[in-house]
């Protein structure tokens, strides 16, 4: 029987079929009114639904915890709930498809998008992704698992070739995608920006056709990352259904011509269009003729879920003398750059305009009362000067030199703007200049930094004097605006408190490298120094407990820019040490998108890693600090003692950050704890590690291996008991080691886990099922998975560094598994 979408596709002209294969604009596909076909809309992203428009501003949305925070929860049920809630958010933005989840692995500790990804481990990542996707799609909202594949850093990200051997691909990087297809039935996948072994993933037939469609039987849509499609026939033939964003660059008439020239068959175009129609049918977009509307739905149940999820991802790394949770009525010093500024998300396309942001200070005021708190900022951790506040009048000219009368004027809310759509519908974004005029009234007298960075040429004048220059002669490519911008150029100027200064920014559009947009950030800040650290010390000395909120923010942990180091930025280490020196009850609350070095770890009593947990950040953190909630997180990424210990540290620049257009994954399957294990490098905190407020015992391991010889299945059972005084959770982690293998294999690999919630004194018997893949490795030449004969060690433990409970299983024969 012919299906509805087959009938539809066969009623279409070639041009109509082709029209569905590229975006109409940034976030939607064209409708086909003649056939009653509605409009498919997509929205970023992993930690919310931003909706249409630019990355800044836009209709408000709920900000959920970022990927690494969700990864740290190790809770598949939570991820399902988050998926369901995010589906509601996607619908509130009139969209049908979420551009999420991000499942690239933490190969490095410095990847700018580390925060957006769940883990360094493929099993944890895949398990969480499946739950998240099932949650989304249970509401008829499509996931778009990304970025397929090999996008583990942000350096030269739109052109670099990730050189990855097939075994590492199969065992690590492809696995979350494989599960998303086979177990969750994802309806969409986004190809990555990079090349894979020399060919862009958006036109890689091995990846998109052999592996994805033939081996995994994928019937969903593959879309390009934004501007990540670079050809006509090669992408269409390889299996890229959708070129994003629109309007088209490589398809439309060019694709019709390629069909006429015999470079692409009509049948291939039909198949691609059918895939799009299938996605439209699955999500309801096919029959969605409702007027486009974006709503800001600030729901109580989302607030509660986000708050809970934030605490579930918070990892208690150290708690000497059970300092936490805070008890008693003593004074609490709240110190640090992240105390009064809520760090709720990372930067880049995952960014959105949140309903609100609860800072740690706000959360603590609500939990403890302001009377018990004192505050000192201590130091700063910003990467860029804070964006100029207050209105800016903008004059636009459709020429590069501000000549004639402006074609449009508008007022902007602050010092950052990204131009995706023509202002007023009249500014020619391919050829324009803009003059922005605002004022600044300093609150303190002294030297101020004026910073500017731009995807475009820009210079800043204060009272008519040029202070920061990133104009045509001075501009150099840097790590801002997805690699379209320059690094921040900072100038200094002496300003007097209370006086109003005129600030003018002159911006001239510059042809983009790859991504077609212009953007500008202008900021003013006053550097903090010794006096502010001394003030923090004084505040800490007076208090019973000192909470120090340090870390990074979305300027550092951002798409488009890797970190140059994992040392806390600025003088934050110094601040922690200075506070710890005067207050033995010092608690460090970290907010970062990945590991940091902690040279002061021996000097402080307690450490919590809270990541970027979304709009409820301060409430989740206060819940954990006061014990209203358990710190439920376990590290989804190993924290090394120092950057140089991490898997991509090498004398060879090709291994990282990359050289001559290549980044070579030389370490193969040995990333994350697999690396630290194989090199005998002790981490600062191992993968899977995290403390709680109660104590657990894992006991009585038993194994059912009756099906091991026949089909490679093993069931592992243990008893988990809460032996402490408070309710809490423990994550039972099952690691498998292959005793003797014909290829080098990691010392152990995570193959099962379960988060168990128990009241004081409660116990529970749990069983984890391992399948044959838990024991197999991938044989490249033979193109199959194999479980070799011999003995395998199964360990049920609390983290990768824990001896845990051990059992062994053995088999006599080899077991071959198809791809
Ligand atoms: C990112 C994607 C994102 C897309 C649309 C790209 O820069 O890599 O993850 O979904 O933009 O915003």
Short mmCIF file of N, CA, C and O and ligand atoms in Angstrom, two decimals, residues 26-27 43-46 50 55 99-100 102 113 116 146-147 151 154 157 190 193 225-226 349-350 482 515 559, ligand 1:
data_model
loop_
_atom_site.label_atom_id
_atom_site.label_comp_id
_atom_site.label_asym_id
_atom_site.label_seq_id
_atom_site.Cartn_x
_atom_site.Cartn_y
_atom_site.Cartn_z
N UNK A 26 16.40 30.77 8.62
CA UNK A 26 17.32 30.17 9.60
C UNK A 26 16.73 28.96 10.32
O UNK A 26 17.45 28.04 10.66
N UNK A 27 15.44 28.99 10.57
CA UNK A 27 14.87 27.98 11.47
C UNK A 27 13.67 27.24 10.90
O UNK A 27 12.96 26.57 11.64
N UNK A 43 14.34 24.32 16.44
CA UNK A 43 14.89 25.27 17.41
C UNK A 43 16.06 24.65 18.18
O UNK A 43 16.04 23.46 18.49
N UNK A 44 17.07 25.45 18.49
CA UNK A 44 18.08 25.03 19.46
C UNK A 44 17.40 24.99 20.81
O UNK A 44 16.48 25.79 21.06
N UNK A 45 17.83 24.26 21.71
CA UNK A 45 18.94 23.36 21.60
C UNK A 45 18.92 22.48 22.84
O UNK A 45 17.90 22.27 23.49
N UNK A 46 20.06 22.04 23.25
CA UNK A 46 20.12 20.99 24.27
C UNK A 46 19.55 21.36 25.64
O UNK A 46 18.98 20.50 26.31
N UNK A 50 15.22 27.87 22.41
CA UNK A 50 15.40 29.32 22.26
C UNK A 50 14.37 29.93 21.33
O UNK A 50 14.01 31.08 21.47
N UNK A 55 20.70 34.76 18.77
CA UNK A 55 21.11 34.08 20.01
C UNK A 55 20.87 34.96 21.24
O UNK A 55 20.81 34.47 22.35
N UNK A 99 17.04 20.85 18.21
CA UNK A 99 18.40 20.59 17.73
C UNK A 99 19.24 20.09 18.91
O UNK A 99 20.12 20.77 19.41
N UNK A 100 18.94 18.89 19.34
CA UNK A 100 19.55 18.33 20.55
C UNK A 100 19.23 16.84 20.60
O UNK A 100 18.27 16.40 19.96
N UNK A 102 23.38 17.04 22.26
CA UNK A 102 24.77 17.04 21.80
C UNK A 102 25.49 15.88 22.48
O UNK A 102 25.52 15.81 23.71
N UNK A 113 32.93 23.18 23.85
CA UNK A 113 31.57 22.64 23.99
C UNK A 113 31.50 21.45 24.94
O UNK A 113 30.50 20.75 24.96
N UNK A 116 28.40 21.19 26.84
CA UNK A 116 27.16 20.84 26.14
C UNK A 116 27.00 19.33 26.00
O UNK A 116 25.92 18.84 25.68
N UNK A 146 23.38 15.30 17.70
CA UNK A 146 24.45 16.00 16.98
C UNK A 146 25.74 15.88 17.77
O UNK A 146 25.70 15.60 18.96
N UNK A 147 26.89 16.10 17.18
CA UNK A 147 27.14 16.41 15.78
C UNK A 147 27.85 15.20 15.21
O UNK A 147 28.91 14.84 15.71
N UNK A 151 33.34 15.75 16.17
CA UNK A 151 33.42 17.19 16.49
C UNK A 151 33.75 17.36 17.97
O UNK A 151 32.91 17.70 18.77
N UNK A 154 36.76 22.84 19.07
CA UNK A 154 36.21 24.00 18.37
C UNK A 154 37.28 24.77 17.60
O UNK A 154 37.10 25.93 17.28
N UNK A 157 36.92 24.81 13.41
CA UNK A 157 35.90 23.75 13.50
C UNK A 157 35.13 23.52 12.22
O UNK A 157 34.56 22.45 12.04
N UNK A 190 22.09 15.56 13.11
CA UNK A 190 22.80 16.68 12.48
C UNK A 190 24.23 16.27 12.19
O UNK A 190 24.93 15.79 13.09
N UNK A 193 30.38 19.89 11.60
CA UNK A 193 31.06 20.84 10.72
C UNK A 193 32.30 20.24 10.08
O UNK A 193 32.68 20.58 8.97
N UNK A 225 24.88 20.82 9.84
CA UNK A 225 25.02 21.88 10.83
C UNK A 225 24.93 23.20 10.04
O UNK A 225 25.07 23.23 8.82
N UNK A 226 24.71 24.28 10.77
CA UNK A 226 24.40 25.55 10.11
C UNK A 226 25.59 26.04 9.25
O UNK A 226 26.67 26.30 9.77
N UNK A 349 25.34 28.36 20.46
CA UNK A 349 23.98 28.11 19.98
C UNK A 349 23.08 27.50 21.04
O UNK A 349 21.87 27.45 20.86
N UNK A 350 23.64 27.05 22.16
CA UNK A 350 22.81 26.50 23.23
C UNK A 350 22.28 27.60 24.15
O UNK A 350 21.50 27.34 25.06
N UNK A 482 31.93 32.07 16.98
CA UNK A 482 32.02 30.85 16.18
C UNK A 482 33.18 30.91 15.18
O UNK A 482 33.07 30.46 14.05
N UNK A 515 30.16 31.34 8.23
CA UNK A 515 28.83 31.57 8.78
C UNK A 515 28.39 32.98 8.40
O UNK A 515 29.08 33.95 8.67
N UNK A 559 30.74 27.42 22.60
CA UNK A 559 30.92 27.00 21.22
C UNK A 559 31.86 27.99 20.52
O UNK A 559 31.86 29.17 20.82
C1 LIG B 1 25.86 24.54 16.10
C2 LIG B 1 24.67 23.62 16.20
C3 LIG B 1 23.41 24.42 16.26
C4 LIG B 1 23.32 25.28 15.02
C5 LIG B 1 22.06 26.13 14.96
C6 LIG B 1 25.69 25.59 15.02
O1 LIG B 1 26.61 26.61 15.19
O2 LIG B 1 27.04 23.81 15.91
O3 LIG B 1 24.81 22.80 17.34
O4 LIG B 1 22.28 23.60 16.40
O5 LIG B 1 24.43 26.16 15.01
O6 LIG B 1 22.13 27.14 15.89
#
